[in-house]
Every structure is written in C-alpha cells, then in structure tokens.
Coordinates of C-alpha atoms in Angstrom, one line a residue:
M74 CA 57.0 -67.6 -130.1
G75 CA 59.0 -65.0 -131.9
K76 CA 62.0 -65.4 -134.2
N77 CA 65.5 -65.3 -132.8
L78 CA 67.3 -65.1 -136.2
A79 CA 66.8 -63.2 -139.4
W80 CA 69.0 -62.8 -142.5
K81 CA 69.1 -61.4 -145.9
T82 CA 71.6 -61.6 -148.8
Q83 CA 71.8 -58.9 -151.4
D84 CA 74.5 -59.0 -154.1
R85 CA 77.7 -60.1 -152.3
L86 CA 76.6 -59.0 -148.8
S87 CA 74.9 -61.3 -146.4
V88 CA 73.6 -59.8 -143.1
V89 CA 72.5 -62.0 -140.2
V90 CA 70.9 -60.7 -137.0
H91 CA 70.4 -62.6 -133.8
N92 CA 68.4 -61.3 -130.8
E93 CA 69.5 -62.3 -127.3
C94 CA 68.3 -65.9 -127.7
A95 CA 69.9 -68.9 -129.4
P96 CA 68.2 -69.7 -132.7
T97 CA 65.8 -72.7 -132.7
D98 CA 66.9 -75.8 -134.5
L99 CA 64.3 -75.1 -137.2
E100 CA 65.6 -71.5 -137.7
W101 CA 69.2 -72.7 -137.9
N102 CA 68.4 -75.5 -140.4
I103 CA 66.5 -73.0 -142.6
Y104 CA 69.5 -70.6 -142.3
L105 CA 71.9 -73.4 -143.2
N106 CA 69.9 -74.0 -146.4
H107 CA 70.3 -70.3 -147.2
V108 CA 74.1 -70.6 -146.6
R109 CA 74.2 -73.5 -149.0
E110 CA 72.4 -71.4 -151.6
N111 CA 75.1 -68.7 -151.3
V112 CA 78.2 -70.8 -152.1
N113 CA 78.5 -69.5 -155.6
I114 CA 78.3 -65.8 -154.8
P115 CA 81.7 -64.3 -155.8
N116 CA 83.4 -62.3 -153.0
L117 CA 80.7 -63.0 -150.5
R118 CA 80.9 -60.9 -147.3
V119 CA 79.1 -61.9 -144.1
L120 CA 78.1 -59.4 -141.4
V121 CA 76.5 -60.7 -138.2
W122 CA 74.9 -58.5 -135.5
T123 CA 73.9 -60.2 -132.3
D124 CA 72.4 -59.0 -129.1
G125 CA 73.9 -62.0 -127.4
G126 CA 72.2 -65.0 -129.1
S127 CA 74.3 -67.4 -131.0
P128 CA 74.1 -71.0 -132.2
D129 CA 74.7 -73.7 -129.7
G130 CA 77.5 -76.3 -130.0
R131 CA 75.5 -78.7 -132.3
Q132 CA 74.4 -75.8 -134.5
R133 CA 78.0 -74.5 -134.8
K134 CA 79.1 -78.0 -135.7
A135 CA 76.4 -78.2 -138.4
M136 CA 77.6 -74.8 -139.8
E137 CA 81.2 -76.1 -139.8
V138 CA 80.2 -79.1 -141.9
V139 CA 78.3 -76.9 -144.4
A140 CA 81.2 -74.4 -144.6
R141 CA 83.8 -77.1 -145.2
Q142 CA 81.7 -78.7 -147.9
G143 CA 80.7 -75.5 -149.7
Y144 CA 83.3 -72.9 -149.0
P145 CA 86.9 -74.1 -149.6
N146 CA 87.9 -70.5 -149.0
P147 CA 85.6 -69.2 -146.3
P148 CA 84.3 -65.6 -146.8
P149 CA 85.2 -62.9 -144.4
L150 CA 82.9 -62.9 -141.4
A151 CA 82.5 -59.9 -139.1
V152 CA 80.5 -60.4 -135.9
V153 CA 79.3 -57.3 -134.1
T154 CA 78.2 -57.7 -130.5
Q155 CA 78.4 -56.2 -127.0
S156 CA 78.3 -59.8 -125.6
I157 CA 81.5 -60.9 -123.9
V158 CA 80.3 -64.5 -124.1
V159 CA 79.8 -64.3 -127.9
R160 CA 83.1 -62.6 -128.4
A161 CA 84.8 -65.4 -126.5
V162 CA 83.1 -68.1 -128.6
M163 CA 84.0 -66.2 -131.8
K164 CA 87.7 -65.9 -130.6
L165 CA 87.8 -69.7 -130.2
A166 CA 86.1 -70.1 -133.6
S167 CA 88.7 -67.9 -135.2
I168 CA 91.3 -70.5 -134.3
F169 CA 89.6 -72.8 -136.8
N170 CA 88.5 -70.1 -139.2
P171 CA 90.9 -67.2 -139.4
H172 CA 88.4 -65.2 -141.6
I173 CA 86.3 -64.4 -138.5
R174 CA 86.7 -61.1 -136.7
C175 CA 84.6 -59.8 -133.8
Y176 CA 83.8 -56.1 -133.1
S177 CA 81.8 -54.1 -130.6
P178 CA 78.9 -52.0 -131.9
D179 CA 81.0 -48.8 -131.6
Q180 CA 83.5 -50.5 -134.0
I181 CA 81.0 -51.1 -136.8
S182 CA 83.2 -49.0 -139.2
L183 CA 86.1 -51.4 -138.6
A184 CA 83.8 -54.3 -139.3
Y185 CA 82.9 -52.7 -142.6
M186 CA 86.5 -52.0 -143.4
Y187 CA 87.5 -55.6 -142.6
L188 CA 84.8 -56.8 -145.0
G189 CA 86.0 -54.4 -147.7
L190 CA 82.5 -52.9 -148.1
T191 CA 82.1 -50.0 -150.5
P192 CA 80.2 -46.9 -149.2
A193 CA 77.1 -48.1 -151.0
E194 CA 77.5 -51.6 -149.3
R195 CA 78.0 -49.9 -145.9
D196 CA 74.7 -48.1 -146.4
L197 CA 73.0 -51.3 -147.5
A198 CA 74.4 -53.2 -144.5
S199 CA 73.1 -50.5 -142.1
Q200 CA 69.7 -50.6 -143.8
L201 CA 69.5 -54.4 -143.7
M202 CA 70.5 -54.6 -140.0
R203 CA 67.8 -52.1 -139.1
E204 CA 65.2 -54.0 -141.1
L205 CA 66.2 -57.4 -139.7
R206 CA 66.4 -56.1 -136.1
G207 CA 62.9 -54.6 -136.6
E208 CA 61.7 -57.9 -137.9
L209 CA 62.9 -59.7 -134.8
R210 CA 61.4 -57.1 -132.5
S211 CA 58.0 -57.2 -134.3
T212 CA 57.8 -61.0 -134.1
S213 CA 58.6 -61.0 -130.4
I214 CA 55.9 -58.3 -129.8
A215 CA 53.3 -60.3 -131.8
S216 CA 54.0 -63.5 -129.9

C-alpha cells in the first residue's frame, strides 16, 4: 500500500501533499507529531496541496485538539485543490479557523501571496510540492 500523505518543513515553510485518498490513521498520527514539533517555528506558514484526499472527521478533530494546544495563534494555512468537496470542507473549517484559505491550482500565486512568501520561499514551495507529489506517486507505483 502506498502513502497518501507526505510533508516537509524547511525554515518557516511547511508543505503538505495529499493524493486522492484520505490519509491512514497511522500517517495522520505521524503527521500530528510533526505538527507538534513545529509549534515553536516563528512565522510558520503552511501550504497544503491535495488531489482530493483529506483527513476524515476524526482526524480533523485530532488536528483541532493539537492546534488548540500548541498554536494559540494559528499560522496561515493555504489549501490548493481542484476538489470541490475539499473546498467545501475547508470553507466550513474556516468558520472555526479564519486563517484558512482555499485556492484552485491556477491560483497558486494567490496562495503564495496569502502566506506572505518571499520569492525564494515560493521557489522552495514549488520544489517541495514537486518532490512530495513525486514521493506519493513512487510509493503507489511500488505497491
């Protein structure tokens, strides 16, 4: 079975990539540990790319608990997806966390602007998204 979720944090930028499937509970728990490790990063920015996969209700609730405990001021979160379902879920989530914005892939530059990324960080974000998407594809091919 391949991976459904990959992530990497470099400096103040955290990039998360989902394929079209929901993350497994194991993947999500490992990711939550990563989130807990990032709480002290000043000016953290989070960019999520998803091909349609997203955490289920239990997983979102677990993230909410971690976020409330570790992030009194949540970092800006830009979600990039073509999925109408994910956009609807994120719109609902933004009611509880006004730092969430959702963009279509052709609006990636708006996502970068929302996050306040420098030109170098934009390049890094693009590079990390390519690497992480490739990682997910290679694990699904190897399975």
